[in-house]
C-alpha positions as MATLAB code, in Angstrom:
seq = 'XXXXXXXXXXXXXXXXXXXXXXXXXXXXXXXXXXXXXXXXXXXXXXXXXXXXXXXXXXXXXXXXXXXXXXXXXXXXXXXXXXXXXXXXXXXXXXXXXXXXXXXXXXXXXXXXXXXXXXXXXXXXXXXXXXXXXXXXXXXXXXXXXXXXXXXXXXXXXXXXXXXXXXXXXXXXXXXXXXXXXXXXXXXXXXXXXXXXXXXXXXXXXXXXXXXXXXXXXXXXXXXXXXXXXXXXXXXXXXXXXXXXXXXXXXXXXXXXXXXXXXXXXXXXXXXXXXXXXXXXXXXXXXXXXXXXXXXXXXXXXXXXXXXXXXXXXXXXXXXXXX';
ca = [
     132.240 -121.709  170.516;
     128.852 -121.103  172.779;
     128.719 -121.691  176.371;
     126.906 -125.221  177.508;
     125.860 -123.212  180.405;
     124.435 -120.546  178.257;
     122.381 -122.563  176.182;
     120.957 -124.717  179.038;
     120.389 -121.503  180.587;
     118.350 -120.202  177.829;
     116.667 -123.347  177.262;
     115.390 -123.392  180.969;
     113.762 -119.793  180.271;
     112.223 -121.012  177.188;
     110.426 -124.259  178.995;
     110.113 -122.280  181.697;
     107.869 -119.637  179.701;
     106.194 -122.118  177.434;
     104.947 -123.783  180.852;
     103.391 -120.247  182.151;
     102.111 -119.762  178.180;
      99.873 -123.213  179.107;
      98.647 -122.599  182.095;
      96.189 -119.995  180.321;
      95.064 -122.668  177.942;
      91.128 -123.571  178.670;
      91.599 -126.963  179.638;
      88.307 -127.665  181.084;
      87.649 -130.579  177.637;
      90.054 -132.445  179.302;
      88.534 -131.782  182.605;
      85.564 -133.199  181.505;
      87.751 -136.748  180.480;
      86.288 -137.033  177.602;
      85.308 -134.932  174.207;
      82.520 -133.429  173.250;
      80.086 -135.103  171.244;
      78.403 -133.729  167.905;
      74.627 -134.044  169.769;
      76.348 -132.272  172.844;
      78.074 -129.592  170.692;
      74.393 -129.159  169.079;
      72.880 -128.869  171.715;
      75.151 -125.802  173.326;
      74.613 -124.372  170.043;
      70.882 -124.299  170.271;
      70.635 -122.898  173.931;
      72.170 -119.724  172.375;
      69.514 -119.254  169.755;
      66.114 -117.127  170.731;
      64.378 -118.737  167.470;
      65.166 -122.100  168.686;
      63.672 -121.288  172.338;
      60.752 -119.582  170.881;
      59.891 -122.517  168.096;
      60.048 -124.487  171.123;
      58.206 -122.689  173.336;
      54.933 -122.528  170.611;
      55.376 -126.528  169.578;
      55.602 -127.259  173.351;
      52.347 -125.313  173.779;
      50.737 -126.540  171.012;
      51.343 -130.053  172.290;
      49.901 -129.236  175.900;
      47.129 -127.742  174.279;
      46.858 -131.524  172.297;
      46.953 -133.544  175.291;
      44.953 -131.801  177.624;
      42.501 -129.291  175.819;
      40.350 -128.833  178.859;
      43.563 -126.911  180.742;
      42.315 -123.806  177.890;
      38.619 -124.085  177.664;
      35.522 -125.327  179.256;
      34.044 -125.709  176.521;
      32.249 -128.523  174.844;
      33.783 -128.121  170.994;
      30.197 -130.166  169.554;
      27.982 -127.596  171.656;
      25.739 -126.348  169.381;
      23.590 -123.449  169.668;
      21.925 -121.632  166.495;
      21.061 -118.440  168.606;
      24.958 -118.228  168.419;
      24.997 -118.183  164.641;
      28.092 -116.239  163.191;
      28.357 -114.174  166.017;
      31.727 -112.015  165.916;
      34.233 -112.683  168.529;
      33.212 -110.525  171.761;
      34.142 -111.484  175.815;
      31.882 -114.406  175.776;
      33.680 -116.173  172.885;
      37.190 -115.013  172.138;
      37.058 -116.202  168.110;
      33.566 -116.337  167.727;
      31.235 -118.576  166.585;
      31.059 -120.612  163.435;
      27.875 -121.128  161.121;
      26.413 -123.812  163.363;
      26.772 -121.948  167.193;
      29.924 -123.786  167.786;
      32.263 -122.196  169.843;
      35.635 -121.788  167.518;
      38.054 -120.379  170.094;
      36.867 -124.218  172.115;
      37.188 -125.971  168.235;
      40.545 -124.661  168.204;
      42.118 -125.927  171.133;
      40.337 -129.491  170.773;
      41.419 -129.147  166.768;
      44.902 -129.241  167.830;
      44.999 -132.756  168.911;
      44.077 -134.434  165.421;
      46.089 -132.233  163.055;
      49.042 -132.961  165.593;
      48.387 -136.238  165.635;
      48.200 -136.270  161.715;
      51.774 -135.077  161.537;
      53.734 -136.612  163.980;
      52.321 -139.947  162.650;
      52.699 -139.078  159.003;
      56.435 -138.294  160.359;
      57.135 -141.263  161.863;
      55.853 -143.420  158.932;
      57.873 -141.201  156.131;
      60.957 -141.303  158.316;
      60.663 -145.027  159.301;
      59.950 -146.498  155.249;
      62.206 -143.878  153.837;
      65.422 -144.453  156.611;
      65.147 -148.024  156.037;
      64.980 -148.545  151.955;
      67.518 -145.090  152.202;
      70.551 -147.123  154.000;
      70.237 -150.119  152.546;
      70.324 -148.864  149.106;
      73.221 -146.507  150.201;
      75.194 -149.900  151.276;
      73.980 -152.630  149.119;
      75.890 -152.789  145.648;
      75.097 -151.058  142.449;
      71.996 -153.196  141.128;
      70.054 -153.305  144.438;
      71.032 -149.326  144.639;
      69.358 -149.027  141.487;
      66.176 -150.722  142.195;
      65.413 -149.121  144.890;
      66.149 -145.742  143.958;
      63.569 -146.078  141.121;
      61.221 -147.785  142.878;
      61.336 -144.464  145.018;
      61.513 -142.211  141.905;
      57.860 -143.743  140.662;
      56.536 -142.481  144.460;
      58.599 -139.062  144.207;
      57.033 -138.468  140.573;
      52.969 -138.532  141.675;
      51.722 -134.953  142.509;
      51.019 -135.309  146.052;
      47.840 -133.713  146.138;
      46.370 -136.125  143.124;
      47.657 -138.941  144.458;
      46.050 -138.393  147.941;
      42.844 -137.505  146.231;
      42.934 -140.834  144.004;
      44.126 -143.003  147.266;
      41.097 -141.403  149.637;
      38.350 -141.230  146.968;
      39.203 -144.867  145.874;
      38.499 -146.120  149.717;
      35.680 -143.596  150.459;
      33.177 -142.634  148.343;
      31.654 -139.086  148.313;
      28.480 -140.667  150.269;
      30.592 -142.925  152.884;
      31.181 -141.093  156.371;
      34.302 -142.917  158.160;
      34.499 -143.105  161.460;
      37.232 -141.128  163.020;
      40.103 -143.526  163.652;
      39.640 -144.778  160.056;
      40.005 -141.613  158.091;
      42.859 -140.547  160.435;
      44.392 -143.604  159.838;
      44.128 -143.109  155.502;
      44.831 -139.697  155.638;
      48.628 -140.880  157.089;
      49.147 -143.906  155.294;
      48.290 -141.505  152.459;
      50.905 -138.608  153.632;
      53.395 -141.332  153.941;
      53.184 -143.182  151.023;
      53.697 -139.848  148.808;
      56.680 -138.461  150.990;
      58.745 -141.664  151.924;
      61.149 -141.237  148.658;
      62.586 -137.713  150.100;
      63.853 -138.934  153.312;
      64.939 -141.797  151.131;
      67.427 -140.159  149.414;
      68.209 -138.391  152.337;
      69.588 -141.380  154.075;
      71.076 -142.777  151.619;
      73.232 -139.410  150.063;
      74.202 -139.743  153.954;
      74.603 -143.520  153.884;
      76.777 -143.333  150.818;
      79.286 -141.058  152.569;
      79.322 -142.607  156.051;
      80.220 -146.285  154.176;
      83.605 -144.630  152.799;
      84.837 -143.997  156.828;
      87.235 -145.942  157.993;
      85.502 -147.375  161.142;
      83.209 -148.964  158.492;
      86.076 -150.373  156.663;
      87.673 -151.660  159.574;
      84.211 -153.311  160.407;
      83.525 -154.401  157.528;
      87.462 -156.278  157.533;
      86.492 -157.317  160.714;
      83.910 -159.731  159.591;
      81.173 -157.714  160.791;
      77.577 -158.506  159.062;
      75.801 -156.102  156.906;
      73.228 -155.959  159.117;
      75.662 -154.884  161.864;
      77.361 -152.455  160.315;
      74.095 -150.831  159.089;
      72.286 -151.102  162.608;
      75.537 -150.232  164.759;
      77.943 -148.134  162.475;
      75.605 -146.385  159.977;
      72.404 -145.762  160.976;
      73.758 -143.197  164.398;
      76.288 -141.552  161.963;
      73.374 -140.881  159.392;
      70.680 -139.851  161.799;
      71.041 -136.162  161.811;
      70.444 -134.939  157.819;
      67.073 -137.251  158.807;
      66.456 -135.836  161.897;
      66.422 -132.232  160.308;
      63.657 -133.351  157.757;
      61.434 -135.104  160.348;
      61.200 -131.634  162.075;
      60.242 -130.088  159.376;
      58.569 -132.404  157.221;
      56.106 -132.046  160.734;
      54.806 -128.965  160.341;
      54.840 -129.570  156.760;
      52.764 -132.230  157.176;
      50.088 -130.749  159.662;
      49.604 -128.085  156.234;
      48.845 -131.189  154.172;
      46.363 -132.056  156.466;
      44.437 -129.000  156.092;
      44.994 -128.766  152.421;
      43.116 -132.131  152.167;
      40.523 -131.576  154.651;
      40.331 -128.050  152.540;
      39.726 -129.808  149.101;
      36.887 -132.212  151.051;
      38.958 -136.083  150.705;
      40.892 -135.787  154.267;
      39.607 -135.436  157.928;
      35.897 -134.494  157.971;
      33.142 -133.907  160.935;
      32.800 -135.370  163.323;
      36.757 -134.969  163.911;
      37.580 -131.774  164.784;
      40.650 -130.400  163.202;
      42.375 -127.081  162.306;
      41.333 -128.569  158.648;
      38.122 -129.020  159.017;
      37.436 -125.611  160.421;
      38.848 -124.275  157.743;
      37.490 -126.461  154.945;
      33.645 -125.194  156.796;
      34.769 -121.871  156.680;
      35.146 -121.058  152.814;
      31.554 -120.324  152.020;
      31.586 -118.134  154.498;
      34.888 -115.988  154.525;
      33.426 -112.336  153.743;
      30.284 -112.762  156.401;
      32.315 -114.376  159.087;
      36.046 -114.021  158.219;
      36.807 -115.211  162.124;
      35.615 -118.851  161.139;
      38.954 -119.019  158.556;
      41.772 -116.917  160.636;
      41.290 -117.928  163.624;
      42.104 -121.573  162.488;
      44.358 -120.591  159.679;
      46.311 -118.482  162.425;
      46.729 -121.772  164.096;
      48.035 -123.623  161.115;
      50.897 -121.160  160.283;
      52.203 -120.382  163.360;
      52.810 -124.047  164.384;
      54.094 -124.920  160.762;
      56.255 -121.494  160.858;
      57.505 -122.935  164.687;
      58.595 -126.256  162.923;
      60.661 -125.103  160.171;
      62.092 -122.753  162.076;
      63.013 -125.637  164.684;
      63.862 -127.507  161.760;
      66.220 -125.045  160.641;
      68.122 -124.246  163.648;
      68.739 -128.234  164.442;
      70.048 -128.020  161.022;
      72.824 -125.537  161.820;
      73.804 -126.856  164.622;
      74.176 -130.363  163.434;
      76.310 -128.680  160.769;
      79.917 -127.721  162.402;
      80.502 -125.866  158.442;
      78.096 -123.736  159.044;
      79.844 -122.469  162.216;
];
């Protein structure tokens, strides 16, 4: 037979070594009182990534440079001067200057603020029409699914660049100079019409997912209204896979302003724009090839800073991929 004494004996060692084996555990979670979230977990991810600092570091520039252009030049961006004509870039002007004497290093900096501007409203407007018809055709049943999702396949199936150039050259016509606020204006409803049906089916592939949970179940045998459980239970646990597209749907964007100021049907003088200084530039490439990579230059290294943003918030949102 074993000794009682023994085995209490031993049993006090154990507990008493499991007890010293804890107190090296990291408890500092529950130090905190309560876990971490998936935004907070994101967020610790992307401190630790250089592209992530350095996207930022560029867009935040960028966006200084949009809100207050006279912090990098003195210039006046419409001050023309014909003795200046295609002169290379030298101390006086850092890029140059363009076919009419204007300064482009000072077209530049102003340009930012209405291909920015461009994007982030295209991006708002593509997330906001495609989020909304995305979770409610994720949640509602089969027929209204349906409907939806083809009335977003007939958007999804236009070529982007003919539809823009049949929805501008239907409002404008070749003779017709718009004022400023106007084309701006087109030139995103245009964007946003043609690019709604991808966040779309972003949401609602998310949507359709999230609406299998439990909590949503339990809601939902709660008594909870549809509109509830889209606005409170959904729509913050479907976010994210949206949130990654609007970053980089942003830079995307700012290209598809230049490609249609380019082709002659988006922004046009008198708005200054990284597009428009390129779309003045192509007659003029091999005498002045300053006038094209100065604001080209511009173009891809604040698209390049917003898919690369993009892709890093995409990682970290994305635990798998950790």
């Amino acid at each position: 037979m074993s000794d009682p004494g023994a085995s209490g004996a031993g049993l006090e060692k154990a507990a008493a070594s499991a007890v010293g084996d804890l107190s090296h555990v990291d408890d500092s979670s529950q130090r905190q009182g309560k876990p971490r979230s998936l935004w907070s977990d994101a967020w610790g991810e992307l401190r630790r990534k250089p592209t992530f600092i350095i996207s930022l570091v560029i867009i935040f520039i960028v966006v200084v440079m949009a809100a207050f252009p006279s912090l990098f030049t003195s210039v006046d961006p419409r001050a023309a001067n014909l003795d200046n004509y295609l002169k290379t870039p030298s101390a006086d002007a850092w890029f140059g200057y363009d076919v009419q004497g204007y300064d482009v290093y000072a077209r530049a900096v102003y340009g930012a603020r209405a291909s920015l501007l461009v994007g982030l409203f295209s991006t708002l407007l593509t997330v906001l029409i495609g989020s909304v018809v995305g979770i409610f055709a994720g949640y509602a049943k089969s027929w209204v699914d349906s409907l939806l999702s083809r009335f977003g396949d007939i958007f999804a199936g236009v070529p982007f660049v003919l539809g823009a150039i049949v929805i501008l050259t239907t409002f404008n016509s070749p003779t017709e100079n718009p004022s400023a606020v106007r084309i701006i204006t087109q030139v995103v409803l245009s964007i946003a019409v043609l690019s709604w049906p991808v966040s779309m089916r972003i949401m609602r592939s998310a949507t359709l997912v999230a609406k299998q949970q439990d909590y949503v179940k339990a809601a939902r045998g709660l008594g909870a209204s549809p509109l509830r459980i889209v606005f409170r239970h959904l729509l913050p646990n479907t976010v994210a896979p949206v949130l990654v597209y609007a970053t980089i749907a942003l830079g995307a964007f700012i290209g598809a302003e230049a490609t249609l100021a380019f082709l002659g049907i988006g922004l046009r003088p008198p708005v200054v724009s990284w597009g428009v200084m390129i779309s003045e530039s192509r007659d003029y490439f091999q005498a002045a090839p300053h006038m094209l990579l100065f604001p080209a230059g511009f173009v891809t290294i604040t698209v390049l800073a917003f898919v690369i943003l993009g892709d890093a918030v995409r990682d970290a949102l994305d635990p798998k991929s950790r």
